Coordinates of C-alpha atoms in Angstrom, one line a residue:
M1 CA 9.6 29.5 19.6
F2 CA 6.8 31.8 21.9
K3 CA 8.1 31.7 25.7
L4 CA 5.0 30.8 27.5
K5 CA 5.7 33.3 30.4
H6 CA 6.0 36.1 27.4
I7 CA 2.7 35.5 26.4
K8 CA 1.4 34.7 29.8
E9 CA 2.3 38.8 30.6
K10 CA 0.1 39.7 27.9
L11 CA -2.9 37.2 28.3
M12 CA -2.7 38.4 32.1
T13 CA -3.5 41.9 30.9
V14 CA -7.2 41.3 30.0
S15 CA -9.3 41.8 32.5
A16 CA -11.5 37.6 33.9
V17 CA -14.5 39.2 33.1
L18 CA -13.8 39.9 29.5
L19 CA -13.3 35.7 29.3
S20 CA -16.9 35.4 30.3
A21 CA -19.3 33.3 28.1
A22 CA -20.7 36.7 27.3
A23 CA -17.8 38.1 26.0
L24 CA -17.0 35.3 23.5
N25 CA -17.1 35.5 19.8
V26 CA -19.0 32.7 18.5
Q27 CA -16.0 31.4 16.1
A28 CA -13.8 31.0 19.3
T29 CA -12.5 27.5 19.8
A30 CA -11.1 28.2 22.8
T31 CA -10.5 30.3 26.3
Y32 CA -8.4 31.4 28.7
D33 CA -8.6 32.6 32.1
P34 CA -5.8 34.3 33.2
A35 CA -7.0 33.6 37.2
S36 CA -6.4 30.1 36.9
G37 CA -4.4 29.3 34.2
I38 CA -6.7 27.4 32.6
V39 CA -7.3 26.8 29.0
D40 CA -10.6 25.1 28.2
L41 CA -11.2 23.7 24.8
P42 CA -14.6 22.8 24.5
V43 CA -14.1 20.7 21.0
V44 CA -10.8 19.1 20.2
E45 CA -10.8 16.3 17.2
V46 CA -7.7 14.0 17.5
L47 CA -6.5 12.4 14.0
S48 CA -4.5 9.6 13.8
G49 CA -4.1 7.6 10.7
G50 CA -6.7 8.5 9.1
S51 CA -9.3 8.0 11.6
S52 CA -10.7 10.3 14.2
A53 CA -12.2 10.7 17.9
F54 CA -13.1 14.0 19.3
Y55 CA -12.7 15.4 22.9
S56 CA -13.7 18.2 25.3
A57 CA -10.4 19.1 26.9
Q58 CA -8.7 21.7 29.6
L59 CA -4.7 22.2 29.7
Q60 CA -3.1 23.9 32.5
L61 CA -0.4 26.6 33.0
V62 CA 3.0 24.8 34.5
G63 CA 6.0 26.7 34.4
D64 CA 7.0 27.5 31.1
G65 CA 4.8 25.1 29.3
L66 CA 0.8 23.9 29.0
Q67 CA 0.2 20.3 30.6
L68 CA -3.4 18.1 29.9
I69 CA -5.9 18.0 33.2
A70 CA -8.6 16.7 31.8
A71 CA -9.8 14.9 28.3
N72 CA -13.5 13.9 27.9
P73 CA -15.0 11.7 25.1
I74 CA -17.5 13.2 23.3
A75 CA -19.9 13.0 20.2
P76 CA -18.5 14.0 16.4
T77 CA -18.9 17.2 15.5
T78 CA -18.6 19.7 13.0
G79 CA -17.6 23.5 12.5
Q80 CA -14.9 25.0 13.9
R81 CA -13.1 23.2 16.3
N82 CA -9.3 22.4 17.6
V83 CA -7.4 19.8 16.6
F84 CA -4.9 17.7 17.6
D85 CA -2.6 16.0 14.6
S86 CA -0.7 12.9 15.5
D87 CA 1.6 13.1 12.3
T88 CA 3.1 16.3 13.5
S89 CA 2.3 16.0 17.0
S90 CA 0.6 19.8 16.8
V91 CA -2.5 21.0 18.5
H92 CA -4.1 23.9 16.2
V93 CA -6.3 25.9 18.2
A94 CA -8.1 27.8 15.6
S95 CA -9.2 31.0 18.1
V96 CA -8.6 31.8 21.5
T97 CA -10.7 34.6 22.5
V98 CA -8.6 37.2 24.6
G99 CA -10.6 40.6 25.6
A100 CA -11.7 41.9 21.8
D101 CA -8.8 39.9 20.2
S102 CA -8.7 36.5 18.4
F103 CA -5.4 34.5 18.5
Y104 CA -4.5 31.4 16.7
A105 CA -2.5 29.3 18.9
K106 CA 0.0 26.0 17.5
L107 CA 1.0 23.8 20.4
K108 CA 3.7 21.2 20.1
L109 CA 3.6 18.3 22.1
V110 CA 6.4 17.6 24.5
P111 CA 7.5 14.1 23.5
G112 CA 7.1 11.3 25.8
S113 CA 6.0 13.7 28.2
N114 CA 3.1 12.0 30.8
P115 CA 1.2 13.6 31.3
M116 CA 0.7 15.2 28.0
S117 CA 2.5 18.6 27.9
F118 CA 2.9 21.0 25.4
T119 CA 4.9 24.4 24.4
I120 CA 3.5 26.7 22.0
D121 CA 5.1 27.1 18.9
Q122 CA 3.1 29.9 17.5
L123 CA 0.8 32.5 19.3
V124 CA -0.9 35.2 15.8
N125 CA -3.5 37.4 16.2
N126 CA -6.6 36.7 13.4
A127 CA -6.7 40.3 12.6
F128 CA -4.6 41.4 9.8
T129 CA -2.0 43.8 11.4
G130 CA 0.4 44.9 8.2
C131 CA 2.8 43.0 5.9
P132 CA 5.9 41.4 7.1
S133 CA 9.2 42.0 6.2
F134 CA 9.7 39.7 3.6
A135 CA 6.3 40.5 1.6
L136 CA 5.3 43.8 -0.2
P137 CA 2.0 45.4 0.4
G138 CA -1.0 43.3 -1.9
P139 CA -3.6 44.8 -4.6
T140 CA -6.4 44.5 -2.0
A141 CA -7.1 44.9 1.7
N142 CA -5.3 42.5 4.3
S143 CA -3.3 41.1 1.3
C144 CA 0.6 40.9 0.9
I145 CA 2.6 39.8 -2.1
L146 CA 5.5 37.4 -2.2
S147 CA 8.3 37.2 -5.0
G148 CA 11.7 36.1 -5.7
T149 CA 13.7 33.5 -3.4
I150 CA 12.7 33.1 0.4
T151 CA 16.2 32.4 2.0
T152 CA 15.2 32.3 5.8
N153 CA 12.4 30.6 7.9
V154 CA 8.8 32.4 7.2
T155 CA 5.3 31.5 8.1
L156 CA 2.5 32.3 6.2
T157 CA -1.0 33.4 8.7
K158 CA -4.2 33.2 7.7
N159 CA -5.1 36.8 8.5
I160 CA -3.4 37.6 5.1
V161 CA -4.0 36.5 1.8
W162 CA -0.9 35.4 0.4
V163 CA -0.1 36.6 -3.1
L164 CA 2.9 34.9 -5.5
E165 CA 3.8 37.0 -8.2
G166 CA 6.0 35.2 -10.6
P167 CA 8.0 32.9 -9.7
V168 CA 8.4 32.0 -5.7
Y169 CA 11.5 29.7 -4.7
V170 CA 11.7 28.5 -1.1
G171 CA 16.0 28.3 -0.3
G172 CA 18.4 27.7 -3.0
D173 CA 19.5 24.5 -4.5
N174 CA 20.8 22.7 -1.2
T175 CA 21.6 25.8 -0.1
Q176 CA 20.6 28.8 1.9
S177 CA 17.9 26.5 3.1
A178 CA 14.7 27.3 4.6
T179 CA 11.2 26.2 5.8
L180 CA 8.0 27.7 4.4
T181 CA 5.4 27.4 7.4
V182 CA 1.6 27.7 6.0
N183 CA -1.1 27.8 9.1
P184 CA -4.2 26.3 8.8
G185 CA -6.7 28.1 7.1
T186 CA -4.3 30.2 5.1
N187 CA -5.4 31.3 1.3
I188 CA -2.8 31.8 -1.5
I189 CA -3.9 33.6 -4.7
G190 CA -1.4 32.9 -7.8
L191 CA -1.1 35.5 -10.3
D192 CA -0.7 34.6 -14.4
K193 CA 2.4 31.9 -14.7
A194 CA 3.0 32.3 -10.9
Y195 CA 4.1 29.0 -9.1
L196 CA 5.0 28.1 -5.8
W197 CA 8.7 26.4 -5.7
I198 CA 10.5 24.2 -2.5
R199 CA 14.0 23.3 -4.0
R200 CA 16.0 20.6 -2.5
G201 CA 17.2 21.0 1.2
S202 CA 14.6 23.2 2.0
R203 CA 10.7 22.4 3.3
I204 CA 7.0 23.3 3.4
L205 CA 5.3 22.8 6.0
A206 CA 1.3 23.2 5.4
E207 CA -0.2 21.8 7.7
G208 CA -4.3 22.4 7.2
T209 CA -7.0 20.7 9.1
P210 CA -10.1 19.2 8.1
D211 CA -12.3 23.1 9.2
N212 CA -9.5 25.1 8.2
P213 CA -8.0 23.8 4.9
I214 CA -5.2 25.6 3.3
V215 CA -5.8 26.8 -0.3
M216 CA -4.1 27.3 -3.3
T217 CA -5.8 28.8 -6.0
G218 CA -6.1 31.7 -8.4
A219 CA -6.8 35.4 -9.3
V220 CA -10.5 34.6 -10.5
G221 CA -10.4 30.9 -8.9
Q222 CA -12.7 29.7 -11.6
D223 CA -10.8 28.2 -14.7
A224 CA -7.9 26.0 -14.8
G225 CA -4.4 27.4 -15.8
E226 CA -5.0 30.8 -14.0
W227 CA -1.4 29.9 -12.4
A228 CA 1.2 27.5 -12.6
G229 CA 1.2 25.3 -9.5
L230 CA 3.1 23.8 -6.7
V231 CA 6.5 22.1 -6.8
L232 CA 8.4 20.1 -4.7
A233 CA 12.2 19.4 -5.6
G234 CA 13.8 16.7 -3.2
N235 CA 17.3 14.7 -2.8
A236 CA 15.8 11.3 -3.1
P237 CA 16.6 8.9 -5.8
V238 CA 15.7 9.4 -9.7
N239 CA 16.5 7.7 -13.3
G240 CA 17.6 9.4 -16.3
C241 CA 21.2 9.4 -16.4
N242 CA 23.9 7.6 -18.1
A243 CA 24.9 4.1 -16.6
G244 CA 27.7 4.9 -14.0
V245 CA 26.6 7.9 -12.5
P246 CA 27.1 7.7 -9.0
V247 CA 24.2 10.3 -7.8
C248 CA 21.5 10.9 -10.8
E249 CA 20.7 14.6 -10.8
V250 CA 18.4 16.0 -13.6
P251 CA 16.8 19.0 -14.8
F252 CA 13.5 19.8 -14.8
E253 CA 11.6 19.5 -18.0
A254 CA 9.5 22.7 -17.6
V255 CA 12.2 24.8 -16.2
T256 CA 15.5 23.5 -17.2
T257 CA 17.7 25.3 -14.7
E258 CA 16.2 23.7 -11.8
I259 CA 17.7 20.8 -10.4
Y260 CA 16.1 17.1 -8.7
G261 CA 16.9 13.8 -7.5
G262 CA 19.7 12.5 -4.9
N263 CA 21.0 9.6 -3.0
N264 CA 18.7 10.2 -0.2
P265 CA 15.6 7.9 -0.4
A266 CA 14.2 9.4 3.1
D267 CA 14.9 13.0 1.7
N268 CA 12.1 15.1 3.7
S269 CA 10.3 17.9 1.7
G270 CA 7.8 18.8 4.5
V271 CA 4.1 18.2 5.1
L272 CA 1.1 18.4 2.8
K273 CA -2.1 18.2 5.1
Y274 CA -5.8 19.4 4.3
V275 CA -4.7 21.0 1.6
Q276 CA -6.5 22.6 -1.8
I277 CA -4.6 23.2 -5.1
L278 CA -7.1 24.9 -7.0
F279 CA -7.0 26.1 -10.8
A280 CA -3.7 25.8 -11.6
G281 CA -1.6 24.2 -14.8
D282 CA -0.1 27.9 -16.6
A283 CA 2.7 27.5 -18.8
V284 CA 6.1 28.7 -17.8
R285 CA 6.9 28.7 -21.1
Q286 CA 6.2 27.5 -24.5
D287 CA 4.5 24.5 -24.4
E288 CA 5.4 23.9 -20.9
E289 CA 2.7 24.0 -18.1
L290 CA 3.2 22.9 -14.6
N291 CA 1.1 20.5 -13.1
G292 CA -1.0 21.4 -10.4
L293 CA 1.4 19.5 -8.1
T294 CA 4.9 18.2 -9.1
F295 CA 7.4 15.8 -7.2
N296 CA 10.9 16.1 -8.4
G297 CA 12.8 14.0 -6.4
V298 CA 10.9 14.0 -2.9
G299 CA 11.9 11.7 -0.3
S300 CA 9.4 9.2 1.7
G301 CA 10.2 11.4 4.7
T302 CA 7.7 13.9 3.2
I303 CA 4.4 13.9 5.0
V304 CA 1.4 14.1 2.0
D305 CA -2.2 13.5 3.3
Y306 CA -5.5 14.7 2.3
V307 CA -4.4 16.9 -0.9
Q308 CA -7.0 18.0 -3.2
V309 CA -5.8 18.9 -6.8
H310 CA -9.0 20.3 -8.9
A311 CA -9.1 21.9 -12.0
G312 CA -6.2 21.7 -13.1
L313 CA -4.9 22.5 -17.0
D314 CA -2.0 20.1 -17.2
D315 CA -1.8 16.8 -14.8
G316 CA -3.1 16.8 -11.8
I317 CA -0.5 15.2 -9.7
E318 CA 3.0 14.3 -11.6
V319 CA 5.9 12.6 -9.9
F320 CA 9.3 12.7 -11.6
G321 CA 11.1 9.5 -9.6
G322 CA 12.0 9.7 -6.0
T323 CA 10.1 7.6 -3.3
V324 CA 7.2 9.8 -2.2
Q325 CA 4.5 8.5 -0.2
M326 CA 0.8 9.7 -0.1
K327 CA -2.7 9.3 1.1
H328 CA -6.1 10.6 0.7
L329 CA -5.8 12.1 -2.6
V330 CA -8.7 14.1 -4.6
L331 CA -8.0 14.4 -7.9
T332 CA -10.9 16.0 -10.2
N333 CA -11.8 17.7 -13.2
I334 CA -7.9 17.9 -14.3
R335 CA -7.7 18.4 -18.2
D336 CA -5.0 16.3 -18.7
D337 CA -3.8 13.1 -16.5
S338 CA -4.9 12.7 -13.2
L339 CA -1.9 11.0 -11.8
D340 CA 1.1 10.8 -14.0
W341 CA 4.6 9.5 -13.2
T342 CA 8.3 9.0 -14.7
N343 CA 11.7 9.3 -14.1
G344 CA 11.6 5.9 -11.6
W345 CA 9.2 6.6 -8.6
Q346 CA 9.2 3.8 -6.2
G347 CA 6.7 5.3 -3.7
R348 CA 3.5 4.5 -2.0
A349 CA -0.1 6.1 -2.4
Q350 CA -3.8 4.6 -0.9
F351 CA -6.9 6.2 -0.8
I352 CA -7.0 8.3 -3.9
L353 CA -10.4 9.0 -5.4
I354 CA -9.9 10.4 -9.5
K355 CA -13.1 12.1 -10.9
Q356 CA -12.9 13.4 -14.2
A357 CA -15.2 16.4 -15.5
A358 CA -18.3 15.7 -18.2
D359 CA -16.3 17.5 -21.0
S360 CA -12.6 17.3 -20.4
G361 CA -10.1 14.9 -19.2
D362 CA -7.3 12.9 -20.5
R363 CA -6.0 9.7 -18.5
G364 CA -6.5 8.8 -14.9
I365 CA -3.0 7.3 -14.7
E366 CA -0.3 7.8 -17.4
A367 CA 2.9 5.8 -16.3
D368 CA 6.3 5.7 -17.8
N369 CA 9.4 4.4 -16.2
N370 CA 11.7 6.9 -18.4
E371 CA 10.6 8.4 -21.5
V372 CA 14.0 8.4 -23.7
D373 CA 15.3 5.1 -22.1
N374 CA 12.5 2.6 -20.8
G375 CA 14.6 0.4 -18.6
S376 CA 16.6 3.2 -16.9
T377 CA 16.8 2.4 -13.2
P378 CA 16.1 2.8 -10.5
R379 CA 13.0 1.6 -12.0
A380 CA 9.5 3.1 -11.3
Q381 CA 7.8 0.7 -8.7
P382 CA 5.3 2.3 -7.1
I383 CA 2.7 0.7 -4.7
L384 CA -1.0 1.6 -5.1
S385 CA -3.7 0.8 -3.2
N386 CA -7.7 1.6 -2.6
M387 CA -8.1 3.7 -6.0
T388 CA -11.6 4.4 -7.7
I389 CA -11.1 6.4 -11.0
L390 CA -14.1 7.6 -12.4
G391 CA -13.9 8.2 -16.4
R392 CA -16.2 10.5 -18.2
T393 CA -18.4 9.4 -20.9
G394 CA -17.5 9.1 -24.2
S395 CA -13.6 9.3 -23.3
A396 CA -10.9 7.8 -26.0
V397 CA -8.1 7.2 -23.9
E398 CA -7.3 5.0 -21.2
G399 CA -8.1 5.0 -17.5
V400 CA -5.0 3.8 -16.6
L401 CA -1.6 3.1 -19.3
L402 CA 1.3 1.5 -18.0
R403 CA 3.8 2.0 -20.8
R404 CA 7.5 2.9 -21.3
G405 CA 9.2 0.0 -18.9
T406 CA 7.2 0.8 -15.4
G407 CA 6.1 -1.2 -12.7
V408 CA 3.5 -1.1 -10.2
N409 CA 1.8 -3.8 -7.9
I410 CA -2.0 -2.0 -7.8
W411 CA -4.3 -3.7 -4.8
N412 CA -7.8 -3.1 -4.2
S413 CA -8.7 -0.6 -7.3
V414 CA -12.0 -0.1 -9.1
I415 CA -11.8 1.9 -12.6
V416 CA -15.1 3.0 -14.0
G417 CA -16.6 4.8 -17.0
G418 CA -16.3 5.7 -20.4
F419 CA -12.8 4.8 -21.0
S420 CA -11.9 3.4 -24.3
S421 CA -9.9 0.8 -22.1
C422 CA -10.0 0.1 -17.9
L423 CA -6.8 -0.8 -18.3
T424 CA -3.7 -0.9 -21.0
I425 CA -0.1 -2.0 -21.1
D426 CA 1.9 -0.7 -23.7
G427 CA 5.5 -1.2 -25.1
P428 CA 8.2 -3.7 -25.3
A429 CA 10.0 -2.9 -22.4
T430 CA 6.9 -3.0 -20.3
F431 CA 5.3 -6.0 -21.6
A432 CA 9.0 -7.6 -21.2
H433 CA 9.7 -6.4 -17.6
A434 CA 6.1 -8.2 -16.6
G435 CA 6.5 -12.0 -17.3
T436 CA 3.5 -13.8 -18.8
P437 CA 0.2 -14.4 -17.2
G438 CA 0.9 -17.3 -15.0
S439 CA 4.5 -16.1 -14.6
L440 CA 4.3 -13.2 -13.7
S441 CA 7.6 -11.5 -12.2
G442 CA 5.7 -9.2 -9.7
T443 CA 6.9 -6.3 -10.8
L444 CA 3.6 -5.4 -12.8
T445 CA 0.8 -6.8 -11.1
I446 CA -3.0 -5.8 -10.2
Q447 CA -5.2 -7.8 -7.4
N448 CA -8.4 -7.7 -5.6
S449 CA -9.7 -4.9 -8.5
F450 CA -12.7 -4.4 -10.7
V451 CA -13.3 -2.8 -13.8
N452 CA -16.1 -1.8 -15.9
C453 CA -15.6 0.6 -18.8
T454 CA -16.7 1.3 -22.2
G455 CA -13.3 -1.3 -23.2
N456 CA -12.0 -2.9 -20.8
F457 CA -8.9 -3.6 -21.8
A458 CA -6.4 -3.0 -24.7
D459 CA -3.1 -4.2 -26.1
G460 CA -0.4 -1.5 -27.3
E461 CA 2.6 -1.6 -29.1
G462 CA 5.2 -4.9 -28.5
A463 CA 2.7 -7.2 -26.7
T464 CA 3.6 -10.4 -25.8
F465 CA 0.7 -11.3 -23.6
A466 CA -3.1 -10.0 -23.5
T467 CA -4.0 -7.4 -21.3
A468 CA -7.0 -9.3 -20.4
D469 CA -5.4 -12.2 -19.6
W470 CA -2.7 -10.5 -17.3
F471 CA -5.6 -8.9 -15.5
L472 CA -8.1 -12.0 -15.2
S473 CA -4.7 -14.4 -14.0
Q474 CA -4.4 -12.9 -11.0
S475 CA -6.3 -12.9 -7.5
E476 CA -9.7 -12.0 -7.1
N477 CA -9.9 -9.6 -9.8
Q478 CA -13.3 -9.0 -11.9
Q479 CA -14.8 -7.1 -14.4
G480 CA -18.7 -6.0 -13.7
D481 CA -20.8 -3.6 -12.1
P482 CA -19.2 -2.4 -8.9
L483 CA -22.5 -0.8 -7.7
L484 CA -21.0 2.5 -7.0
S485 CA -23.4 6.0 -6.2
G486 CA -21.6 8.6 -7.7
Y487 CA -17.8 7.9 -6.0
L488 CA -19.2 5.9 -3.1
P489 CA -20.2 2.3 -3.1
A490 CA -23.9 1.4 -3.0
S491 CA -25.9 -0.4 -0.3
G492 CA -24.5 -4.4 -1.7
S493 CA -21.6 -3.3 -3.7
P494 CA -19.2 -5.7 -4.1
L495 CA -16.3 -3.6 -3.4
T496 CA -16.9 -3.4 0.6
L497 CA -15.7 -6.3 0.9
G498 CA -13.6 -7.4 -1.9
G499 CA -10.5 -6.1 -0.8
V500 CA -7.1 -7.4 1.0
A501 CA -4.7 -5.9 3.2
V502 CA -1.4 -4.8 1.9
N503 CA 1.6 -6.5 3.1
D504 CA 3.4 -2.5 3.4
P505 CA 4.4 -0.9 7.0
F506 CA 2.9 2.2 5.0
F507 CA -0.3 0.6 4.1
T508 CA -3.6 0.9 6.3
A509 CA -4.8 -2.7 6.5
V510 CA -8.7 -2.9 4.8
D511 CA -11.0 -5.1 3.7
Y512 CA -12.6 -3.2 1.2
V513 CA -11.9 -1.9 -2.8
G514 CA -11.8 1.8 -4.2
A515 CA -11.2 4.9 -2.2
F516 CA -13.6 4.3 0.2
K517 CA -15.5 1.5 2.8
D518 CA -19.0 2.3 1.8
E519 CA -21.7 5.4 1.7
N520 CA -21.1 6.1 5.1
D521 CA -16.9 6.4 4.6
D522 CA -16.9 10.0 2.6
W523 CA -13.6 11.5 3.6
T524 CA -13.7 14.5 1.4
R525 CA -16.3 16.1 2.9
E526 CA -15.7 19.4 4.5
W527 CA -12.4 19.9 3.4
T528 CA -12.3 20.2 -0.5
F529 CA -13.7 22.3 -2.7
N530 CA -16.7 21.3 -4.0
F531 CA -16.0 18.7 -7.0
N532 CA -19.8 17.7 -7.4

């Protein structure tokens, strides 16, 4: 934690004259006047619950803190700006100009303060000043190499291009725990077979902003599989152990020396906000690729919001058990399944766009309870709402495949495109667990949803009822054209008023079907990698 008095001493060395408008860098988002002790923030976007509001604001230096002295509503704007994220109680100041230098500043809200007060968590020169002690000089200008295991708290800043060489682990397995902080606008480049792994007990705080997303990509940034991907491992419950095992902990299928799972549903592996994960999915051993983003036994204390996985060679996101909850996911051009779960995932997700490439892609969703033991507990039982799943033309696979004993409750979702079937239920354990149309157990349901594929329904092995009957027996489900314009509802679309609120505190209450309210509600703008 930076002490504000030390920062003040540094800032006071700069003449107030140099802080005049004539001296400001055009990229500056804030100015500090040492004569008055006022920080001027012309544009602040306040993020809260998936919505935002814009203000101009001023902070006053008071003792060792900053206090809000003015905040006036202004019209929404784009471009570089300051961002207050209510999820993390952080203000991200992209560039405060001090003389000839530009700094990134991160402010933390003092809980319960009135008027609102802040401490300074970071003040980092936006210019490259060399590699820190935990990294080596990189192959290109302004780059630094990360490798091996990180066992102390470190911060990755946007003034450095960070290169992953081989596997990079954060923490030991529930020992030597560490926090990896990743600042807004930071770029992380994975070399061949490189990956970033957050072990149990450690955390990643990857807090991007709409105007400065965090980017994790390959060295070329063009093709799927240039690097391996991002893995978070946690201590939340998973299945796959023998009956009677008090705490189930299992090895990961691709890297069998790594363990995940535990008995803490609220486990916290950190924050992923406004993050792009691009061109991942490289194999870490023969026929064992990583996914773009993998959650291994990750708990509900983890914040996952506004995350894109693009052009992954394997799955986009795969969830192995746990209780992780997610909002605003963009899964585009994935070569294998876009969203995959197994090992008893019991989390939540809302606002998901799945858009397949024109020439590749497997299932939109592939859902298992457990491949080896379909009845293993805890049984997979996620709740999903507001999905838009767009299949490529001529696909020979399912849009959503529910199999191997999984449960799931789906709300307010639309599945369209060239899938051979929008929905398929497969496997005796899945059918038995579901009940029958008209007398469903409540563990496998779909409501207020639309389907419009090459084929809408298919029945897999062991069917005891028709998937079509299951779908049509439930409330407000429809077959037919949902009137989409690309991935957004067109004017007059039945999706815009076809939804219902999910009775669960995680979910934002909506009255529409799909990931977007209407043609004006494109929350993918600005922070995502171009996927159109």
